XYZ file of C-alpha atoms in Angstrom:
525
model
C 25.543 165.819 172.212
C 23.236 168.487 173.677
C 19.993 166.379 175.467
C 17.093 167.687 177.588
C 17.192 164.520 179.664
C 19.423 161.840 180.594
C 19.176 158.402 179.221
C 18.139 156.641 182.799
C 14.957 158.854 183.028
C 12.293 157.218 184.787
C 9.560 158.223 182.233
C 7.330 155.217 180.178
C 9.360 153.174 177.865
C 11.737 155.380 175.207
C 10.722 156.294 171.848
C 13.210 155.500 169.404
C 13.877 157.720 166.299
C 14.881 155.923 162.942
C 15.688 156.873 159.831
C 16.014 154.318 156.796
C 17.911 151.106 156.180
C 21.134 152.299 154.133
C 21.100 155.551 155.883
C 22.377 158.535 154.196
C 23.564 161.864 156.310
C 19.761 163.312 156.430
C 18.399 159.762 158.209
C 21.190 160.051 160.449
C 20.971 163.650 161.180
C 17.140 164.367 160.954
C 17.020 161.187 163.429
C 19.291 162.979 166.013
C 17.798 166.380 165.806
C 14.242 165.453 166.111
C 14.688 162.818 169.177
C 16.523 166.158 170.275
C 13.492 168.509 169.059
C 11.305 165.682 170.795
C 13.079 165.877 174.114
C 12.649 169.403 174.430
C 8.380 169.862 174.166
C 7.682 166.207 175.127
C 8.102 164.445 178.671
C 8.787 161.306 177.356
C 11.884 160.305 176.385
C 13.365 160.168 172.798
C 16.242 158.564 171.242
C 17.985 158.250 168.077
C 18.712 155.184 166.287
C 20.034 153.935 162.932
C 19.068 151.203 160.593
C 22.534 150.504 159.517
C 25.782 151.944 159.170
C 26.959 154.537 158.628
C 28.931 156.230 155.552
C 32.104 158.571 155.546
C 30.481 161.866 154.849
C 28.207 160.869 157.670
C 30.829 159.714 159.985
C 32.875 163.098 159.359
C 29.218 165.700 160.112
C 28.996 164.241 163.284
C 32.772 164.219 164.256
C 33.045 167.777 163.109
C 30.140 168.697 165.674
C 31.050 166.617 168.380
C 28.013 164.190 167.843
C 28.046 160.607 169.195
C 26.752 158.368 166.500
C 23.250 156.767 167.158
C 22.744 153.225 168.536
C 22.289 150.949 165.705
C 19.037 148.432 165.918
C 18.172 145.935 163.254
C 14.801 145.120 164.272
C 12.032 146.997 166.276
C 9.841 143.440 166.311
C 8.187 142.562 169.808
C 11.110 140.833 172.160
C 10.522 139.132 175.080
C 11.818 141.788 176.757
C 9.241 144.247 175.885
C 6.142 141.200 177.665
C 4.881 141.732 181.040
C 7.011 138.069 182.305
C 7.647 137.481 185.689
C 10.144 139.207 187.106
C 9.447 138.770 190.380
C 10.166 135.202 190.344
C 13.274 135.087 192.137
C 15.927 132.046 191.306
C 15.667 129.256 194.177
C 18.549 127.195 195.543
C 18.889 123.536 194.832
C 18.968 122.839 198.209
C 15.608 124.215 198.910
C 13.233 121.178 200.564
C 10.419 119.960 198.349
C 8.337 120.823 201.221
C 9.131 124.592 200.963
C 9.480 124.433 197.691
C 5.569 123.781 197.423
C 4.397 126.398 199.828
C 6.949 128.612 197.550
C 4.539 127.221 194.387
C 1.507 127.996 196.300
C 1.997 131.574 197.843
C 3.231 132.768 194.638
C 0.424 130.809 192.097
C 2.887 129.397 190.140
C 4.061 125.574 189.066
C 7.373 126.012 187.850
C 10.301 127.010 189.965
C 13.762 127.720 188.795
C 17.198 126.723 190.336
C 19.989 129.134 190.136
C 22.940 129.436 191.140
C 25.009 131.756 193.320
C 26.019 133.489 190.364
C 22.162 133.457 188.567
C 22.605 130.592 186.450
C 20.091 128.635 185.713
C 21.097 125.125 186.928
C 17.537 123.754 186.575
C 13.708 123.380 186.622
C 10.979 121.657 188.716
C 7.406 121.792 188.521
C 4.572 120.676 190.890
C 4.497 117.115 188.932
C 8.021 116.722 189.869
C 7.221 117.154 193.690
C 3.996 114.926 193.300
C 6.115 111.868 191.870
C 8.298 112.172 194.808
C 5.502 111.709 197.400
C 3.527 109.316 195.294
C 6.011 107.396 193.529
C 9.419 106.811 195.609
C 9.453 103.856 197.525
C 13.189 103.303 198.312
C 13.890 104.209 202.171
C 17.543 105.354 201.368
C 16.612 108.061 199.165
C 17.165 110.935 201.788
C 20.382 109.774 201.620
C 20.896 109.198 197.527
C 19.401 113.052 197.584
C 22.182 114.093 200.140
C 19.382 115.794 202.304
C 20.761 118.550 204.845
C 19.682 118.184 208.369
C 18.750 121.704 208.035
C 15.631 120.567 205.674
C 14.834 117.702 208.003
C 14.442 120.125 210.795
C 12.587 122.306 208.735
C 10.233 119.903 207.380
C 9.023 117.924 210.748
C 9.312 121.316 212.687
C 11.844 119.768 214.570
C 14.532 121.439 217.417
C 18.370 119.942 217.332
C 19.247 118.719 220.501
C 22.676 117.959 219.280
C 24.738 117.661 216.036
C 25.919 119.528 212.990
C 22.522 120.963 211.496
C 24.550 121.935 208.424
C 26.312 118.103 207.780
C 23.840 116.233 205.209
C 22.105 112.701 205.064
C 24.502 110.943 202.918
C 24.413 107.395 203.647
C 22.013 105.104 204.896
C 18.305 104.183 205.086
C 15.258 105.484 207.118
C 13.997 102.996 209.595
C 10.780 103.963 212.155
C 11.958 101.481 214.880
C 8.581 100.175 217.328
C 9.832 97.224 218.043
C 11.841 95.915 220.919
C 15.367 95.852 221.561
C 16.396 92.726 219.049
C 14.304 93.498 216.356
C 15.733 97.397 216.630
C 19.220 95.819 216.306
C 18.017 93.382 212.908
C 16.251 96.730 211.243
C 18.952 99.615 212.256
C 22.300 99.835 210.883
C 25.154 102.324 211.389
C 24.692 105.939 209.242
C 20.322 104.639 209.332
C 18.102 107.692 210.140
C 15.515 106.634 212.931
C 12.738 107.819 213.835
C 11.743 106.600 217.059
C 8.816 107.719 219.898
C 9.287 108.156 223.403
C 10.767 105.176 224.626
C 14.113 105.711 226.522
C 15.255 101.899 226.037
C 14.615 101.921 222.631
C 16.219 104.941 221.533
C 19.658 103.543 223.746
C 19.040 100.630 221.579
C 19.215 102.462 218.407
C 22.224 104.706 219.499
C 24.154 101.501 219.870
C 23.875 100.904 216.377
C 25.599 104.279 215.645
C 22.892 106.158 213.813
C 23.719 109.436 211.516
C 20.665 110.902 213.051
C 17.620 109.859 215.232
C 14.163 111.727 215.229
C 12.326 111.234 218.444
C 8.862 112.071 217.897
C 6.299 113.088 220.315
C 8.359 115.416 222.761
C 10.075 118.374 222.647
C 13.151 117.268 225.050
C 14.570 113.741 225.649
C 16.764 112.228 227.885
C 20.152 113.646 229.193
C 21.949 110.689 229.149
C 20.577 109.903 225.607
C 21.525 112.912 224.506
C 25.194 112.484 226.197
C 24.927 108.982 224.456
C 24.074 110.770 221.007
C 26.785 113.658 221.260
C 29.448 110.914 222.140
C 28.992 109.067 218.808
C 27.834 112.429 216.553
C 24.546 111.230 216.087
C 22.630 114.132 215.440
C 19.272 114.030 217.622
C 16.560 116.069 216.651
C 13.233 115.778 218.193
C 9.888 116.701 217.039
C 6.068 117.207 218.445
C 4.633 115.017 215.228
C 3.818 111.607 215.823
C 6.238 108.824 214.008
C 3.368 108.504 211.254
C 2.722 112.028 210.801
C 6.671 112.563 210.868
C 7.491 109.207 208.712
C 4.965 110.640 206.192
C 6.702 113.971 206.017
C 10.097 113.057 205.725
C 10.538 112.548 202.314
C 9.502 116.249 201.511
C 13.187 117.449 203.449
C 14.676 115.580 200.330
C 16.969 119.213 197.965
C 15.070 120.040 194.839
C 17.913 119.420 193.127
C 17.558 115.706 193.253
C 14.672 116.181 191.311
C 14.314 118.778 189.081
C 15.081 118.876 184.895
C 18.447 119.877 184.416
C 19.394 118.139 180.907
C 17.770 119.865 177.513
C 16.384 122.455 179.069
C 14.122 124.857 177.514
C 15.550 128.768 177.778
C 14.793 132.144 175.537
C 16.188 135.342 176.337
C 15.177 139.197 176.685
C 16.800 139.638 172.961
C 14.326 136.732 171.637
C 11.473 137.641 168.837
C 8.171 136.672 169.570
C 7.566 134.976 166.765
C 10.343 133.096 167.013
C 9.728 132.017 170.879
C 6.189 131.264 169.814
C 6.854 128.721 167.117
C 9.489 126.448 169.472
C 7.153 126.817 171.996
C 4.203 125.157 169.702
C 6.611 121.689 170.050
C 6.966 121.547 173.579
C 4.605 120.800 176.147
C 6.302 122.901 179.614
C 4.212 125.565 180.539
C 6.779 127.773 182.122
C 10.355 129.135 181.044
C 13.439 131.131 182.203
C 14.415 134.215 180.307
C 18.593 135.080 180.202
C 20.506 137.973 179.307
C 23.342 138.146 177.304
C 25.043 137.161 180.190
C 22.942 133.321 180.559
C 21.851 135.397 184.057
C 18.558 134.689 185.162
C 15.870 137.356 184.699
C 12.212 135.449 185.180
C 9.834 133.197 184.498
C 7.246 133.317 181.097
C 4.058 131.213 179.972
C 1.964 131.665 177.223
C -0.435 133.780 178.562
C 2.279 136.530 178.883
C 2.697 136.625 174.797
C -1.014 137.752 174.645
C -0.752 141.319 175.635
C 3.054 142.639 174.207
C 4.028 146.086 174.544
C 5.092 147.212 171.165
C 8.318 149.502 170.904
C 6.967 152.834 169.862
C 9.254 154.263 167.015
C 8.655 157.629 164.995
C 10.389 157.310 161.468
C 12.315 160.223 159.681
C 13.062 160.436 156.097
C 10.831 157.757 155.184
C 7.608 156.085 154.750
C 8.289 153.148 152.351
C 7.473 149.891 154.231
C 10.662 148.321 152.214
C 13.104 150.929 153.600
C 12.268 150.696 157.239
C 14.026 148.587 159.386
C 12.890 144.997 159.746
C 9.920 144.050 162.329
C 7.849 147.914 161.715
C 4.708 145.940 161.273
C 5.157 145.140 164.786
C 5.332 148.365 166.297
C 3.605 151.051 167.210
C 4.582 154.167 164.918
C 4.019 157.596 166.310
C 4.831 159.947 163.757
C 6.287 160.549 160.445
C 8.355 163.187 159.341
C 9.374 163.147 155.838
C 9.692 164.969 152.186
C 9.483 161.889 150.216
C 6.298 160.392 148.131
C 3.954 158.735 149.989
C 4.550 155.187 150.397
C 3.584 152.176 151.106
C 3.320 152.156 155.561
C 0.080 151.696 157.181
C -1.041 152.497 160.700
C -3.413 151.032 162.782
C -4.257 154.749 163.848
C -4.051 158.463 163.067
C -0.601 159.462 163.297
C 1.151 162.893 163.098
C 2.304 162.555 159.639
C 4.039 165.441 158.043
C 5.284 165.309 154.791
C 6.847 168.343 152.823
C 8.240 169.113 148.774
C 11.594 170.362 150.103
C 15.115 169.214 149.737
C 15.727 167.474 153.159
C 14.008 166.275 155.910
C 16.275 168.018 158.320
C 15.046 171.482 156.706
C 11.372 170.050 157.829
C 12.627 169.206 161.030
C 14.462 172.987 161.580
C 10.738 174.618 160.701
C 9.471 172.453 163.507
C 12.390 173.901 166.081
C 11.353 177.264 164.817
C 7.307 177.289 165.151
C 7.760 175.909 168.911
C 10.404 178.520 169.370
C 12.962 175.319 170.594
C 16.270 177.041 170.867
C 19.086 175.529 167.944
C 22.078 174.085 169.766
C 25.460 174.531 168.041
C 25.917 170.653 168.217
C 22.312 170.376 166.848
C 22.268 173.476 164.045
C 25.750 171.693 162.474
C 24.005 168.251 162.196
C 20.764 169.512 160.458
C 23.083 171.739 158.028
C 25.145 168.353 157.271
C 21.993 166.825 156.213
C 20.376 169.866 154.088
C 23.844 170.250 152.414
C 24.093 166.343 151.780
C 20.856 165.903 150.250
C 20.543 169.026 147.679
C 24.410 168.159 147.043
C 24.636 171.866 148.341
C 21.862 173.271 146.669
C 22.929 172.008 143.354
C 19.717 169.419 143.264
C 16.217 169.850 141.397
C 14.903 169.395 144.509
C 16.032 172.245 146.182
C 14.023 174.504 147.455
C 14.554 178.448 148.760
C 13.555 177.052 152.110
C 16.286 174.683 151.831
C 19.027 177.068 151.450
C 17.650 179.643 153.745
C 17.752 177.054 156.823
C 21.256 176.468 155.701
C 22.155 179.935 156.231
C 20.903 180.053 159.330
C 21.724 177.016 160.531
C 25.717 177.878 159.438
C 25.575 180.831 161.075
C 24.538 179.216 164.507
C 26.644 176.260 163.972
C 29.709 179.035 163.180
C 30.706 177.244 159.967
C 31.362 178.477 156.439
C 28.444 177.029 154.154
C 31.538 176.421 151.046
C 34.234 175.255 152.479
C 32.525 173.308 155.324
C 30.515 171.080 152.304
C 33.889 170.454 150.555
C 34.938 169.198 153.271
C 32.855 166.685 153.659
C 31.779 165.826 150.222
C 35.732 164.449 150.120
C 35.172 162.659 152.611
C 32.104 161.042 151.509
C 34.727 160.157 147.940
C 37.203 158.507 149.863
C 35.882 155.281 148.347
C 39.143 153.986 149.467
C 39.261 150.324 149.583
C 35.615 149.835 149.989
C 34.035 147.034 147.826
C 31.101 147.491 145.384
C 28.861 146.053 147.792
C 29.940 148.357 150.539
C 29.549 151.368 147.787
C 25.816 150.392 146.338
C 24.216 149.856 149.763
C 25.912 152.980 151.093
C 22.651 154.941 149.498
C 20.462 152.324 149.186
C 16.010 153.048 148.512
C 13.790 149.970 147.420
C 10.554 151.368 145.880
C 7.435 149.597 144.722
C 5.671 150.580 141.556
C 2.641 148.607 140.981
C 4.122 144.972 140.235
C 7.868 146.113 140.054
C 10.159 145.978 142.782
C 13.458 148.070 142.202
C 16.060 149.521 143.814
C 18.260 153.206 143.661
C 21.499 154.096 144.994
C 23.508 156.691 144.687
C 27.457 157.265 144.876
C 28.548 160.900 145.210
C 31.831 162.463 144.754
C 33.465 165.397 144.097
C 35.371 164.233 140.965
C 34.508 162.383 137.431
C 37.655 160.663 138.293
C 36.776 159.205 141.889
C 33.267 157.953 139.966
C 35.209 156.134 137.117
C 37.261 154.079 139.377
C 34.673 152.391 140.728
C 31.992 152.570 137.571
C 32.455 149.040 136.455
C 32.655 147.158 140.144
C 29.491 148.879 140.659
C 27.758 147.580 136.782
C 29.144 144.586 137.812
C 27.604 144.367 141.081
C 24.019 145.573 140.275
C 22.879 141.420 139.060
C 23.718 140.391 142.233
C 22.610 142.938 143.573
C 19.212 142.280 142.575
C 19.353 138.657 143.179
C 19.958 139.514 147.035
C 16.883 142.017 147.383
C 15.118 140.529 145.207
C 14.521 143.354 143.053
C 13.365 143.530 139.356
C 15.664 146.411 138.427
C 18.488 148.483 140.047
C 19.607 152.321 139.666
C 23.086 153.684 140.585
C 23.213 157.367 140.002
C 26.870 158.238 140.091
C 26.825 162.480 140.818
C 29.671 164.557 140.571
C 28.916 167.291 143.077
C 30.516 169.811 141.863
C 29.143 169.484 138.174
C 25.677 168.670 138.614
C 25.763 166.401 136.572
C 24.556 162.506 137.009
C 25.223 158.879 134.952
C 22.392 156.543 135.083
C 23.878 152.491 135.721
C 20.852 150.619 135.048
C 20.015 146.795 135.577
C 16.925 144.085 134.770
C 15.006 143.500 132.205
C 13.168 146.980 130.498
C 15.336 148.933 133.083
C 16.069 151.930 130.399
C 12.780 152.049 128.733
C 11.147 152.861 133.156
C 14.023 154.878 133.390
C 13.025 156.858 129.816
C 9.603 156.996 131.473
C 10.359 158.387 134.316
């Protein structure tokens, strides 16, 4: 399909163009050729959608014109994609100390980090409570080793240098002793895998070494011993010394212990980019955490979100063609922003918050609207783009055979054939049979095909209609379709329901009706 810009364009967010739920050819087509139109005397970036999908006679206009069929979206709501969240809040390892973990929480003004994994999993949660319960609340001296604390951490945490050992091995078994007492009570208090932390006493720390250690801190210094540290090597003790005192390094030691060991990782709380707003907003009312993850499709990680970032959404910016009834537009409008209108229907029932281009015409077809517009900003017609808009103009007067058909309807279909390089007859008959290739398609599938809901005071009702070329393709499906119509109503809730069944090349249209008084509005009308 012809396009002024590619898809990747680094102007503000995209516009999206949208026709009506149920689309016919015209919503399709007038959708594609104004995002086109759009893209051609705007910077910003345009592109078509559909509410729904598509028909046969729709399906065979763009084939025959080499047009890719629009992107189908159900709702233009406010996601959580479309919120300022925190992206950069970057996943954290579990093995991250609580120690950095907090000056993590601090430089970046947050509380909640998440744990990922290699692949961007979220494996977990912990908040600034969780790392205040482990300084103010654990008590047990082997829980370095329950946490299976890397060395690495320790090192980290007490700003300590290895004078020998495996920094990458972890604490995995034992307690942590500070030894100050003398040779016999070092051998009651210190057993074999025990981290001690020890000052600078050369006896002492021989003492301890005898015991077989996993690891002894010497505190105070910056170098020790040779022969303690040929001692230490000899039995794979690893020896790390720091310039912190043994209170100051006794007091620290706990904050070496993985964030893993710690954080949530049952029930956790996650949304993703896809997620409504409204949605996110009412499971958020029953649950006290103040930050969560946000996943793609994938369950990858993305960021971090609190309340605060619901308060300011960015609304998806839509312009709607061949429309403006609230009922036919596609679910979540009242949440965006709408640009523009372009449309040759009654006015309906959408409201905007502000003035809007709005422009409304008496013709046949919204794509014949849509061709003026290429023509009074002198926009060049693209092959691709003149075969589309003659699809729809065609479709919707039923190829000028309508009452609302105007002059200026046929005339843009001449000229739009003749730049498209199509015969105006033939091309039609084409694909009117291919709209009538009803085929196995079910009443359902047939009465939503064409499918307007319309409000008239206190009524609610709905019209469809099924085209075809023949009397004989309309009678084979005539009573699935009467039979249909009750349910019909039931699902849209509807008081009444229309299906006009047109034979195309006749002119001529039968009126199913539905609900209660349905002929006597019809009569009226």
């Amino acid at each position: 399909m012809s396009s002024a810009k590619d898809a990747n364009s680094s102007q503000s967010t995209p516009v999206w163009v949208v026709g009506h739920k149920n689309p016919d050819t015209d919503s399709i087509c007038a959708a594609i050729a104004y995002a086109y139109f759009k893209n051609q005397v705007d910077d910003r970036l345009y592109i078509p959608k559909k509410a729904g999908p598509i028909n046969e006679e729709t399906r065979f206009a763009l084939s025959s014109f080499g047009v890719r069929e629009p992107d189908t979206v159900q709702n233009v709501g406010i996601q959580l994609k479309d919120i300022h969240y925190n992206r950069a809040l970057e996943g954290v390892s579990g093995h991250l100390s609580l120690k950095k973990a907090w000056e993590m929480m601090k430089e970046k003004v947050v509380v909640t980090l998440p744990i990922t994994s290699i692949d961007d999993r979220v494996l977990g949660l912990i908040v600034n409570g969780d790392l205040t319960y482990s300084y103010m609340d654990i008590y047990d001296n082997d829980v370095l080793s329950k946490a299976r604390t890397p060395y690495r951490n320790i090192l980290e945490t007490v700003e300590g240098k290895l004078i020998c050992g495996n920094e990458h091995a972890s604490f995995v078994r034992g307690k942590v002793v500070v030894a100050a007492g003398n040779r016999a009570k070092i051998h009651d208090e210190v057993e074999g895998d025990d981290l001690v932390i020890v000052g600078d006493v050369v006896e002492r720390q021989f003492a301890i070494l005898e015991e077989i250690p996993s690891c002894m801190i010497v505190t105070g210094v910056s170098n020790v011993d040779p022969e303690v540290i040929k001692t230490a090597d000899a039995i794979e003790c690893v020896l790390i010394t720091t310039e912190y005192d043994s209170f100051t390094t006794a007091r620290l030691i706990n904050q070496a212990i993985p964030i893993d060991y710690f954080m949530t990782r049952e029930n956790l709380i996650v949304f993703h980019d896809d997620d409504y707003i409204d949605e996110v907003k009412e499971i958020m009312t029953k649950i006290r955490h103040r930050d969560f993850p946000i996943l793609d499709a994938n369950e990858k990680y993305l960021g971090m979100f609190s309340r605060r970032h619901l308060l300011l959404p960015r609304k998806k910016q839509v312009i709607l063609v061949d429309h403006n009834e609230k009922s036919q537009a596609v679910d979540g409008i009242e949440e965006a922003e709408i640009l523009e209108i372009i449309d040759h229907h009654k006015i309906g029932s959408l409201e905007t918050i502000s003035p809007i281009y709005f422009r409304n015409m008496p013709l046949g077809c919204c794509s014949t609207i849509i061709y003026g517009l290429y023509r009074e900003h002198d926009v060049p017609v693209p092959e691709d783009m003149a075969g589309v808009m003659l699809s729809a103009i065609l479709s919707d007067t039923l190829m000028f055979r309508s009452p609302t058909c105007t002059e200026t309807d046929r005339q843009a279909a001449e000229e739009l054939a003749e730049i498209a390089g199509v015969e105006i007859e033939p091309y039609a008959m084409q694909m009117f049979e291919a709209g009538s290739n009803f085929g196995d398609k079910t009443p359902e599938q047939l009465i939503y095909t064409d499918f307007k809901t319309f409000v008239q005071g206190e009524v609610n009702y709905g019209v469809s209609q099924v085209s075809a070329v023949t009397d004989r393709q309309l009678d084979a499906v005539k009573d699935g379709l009467a039979d249909y119509m009750e349910k019909a109503m039931q699902e849209r809730k509807l008081d009444m329901v229309y299906v006009m069944l047109t034979n195309i090349l006749d002119q001529r249209t039968r009126l199913l009706m539905g609900g209660k008084d349905a002929d006597k509005v019809a009569r009226r009308g």
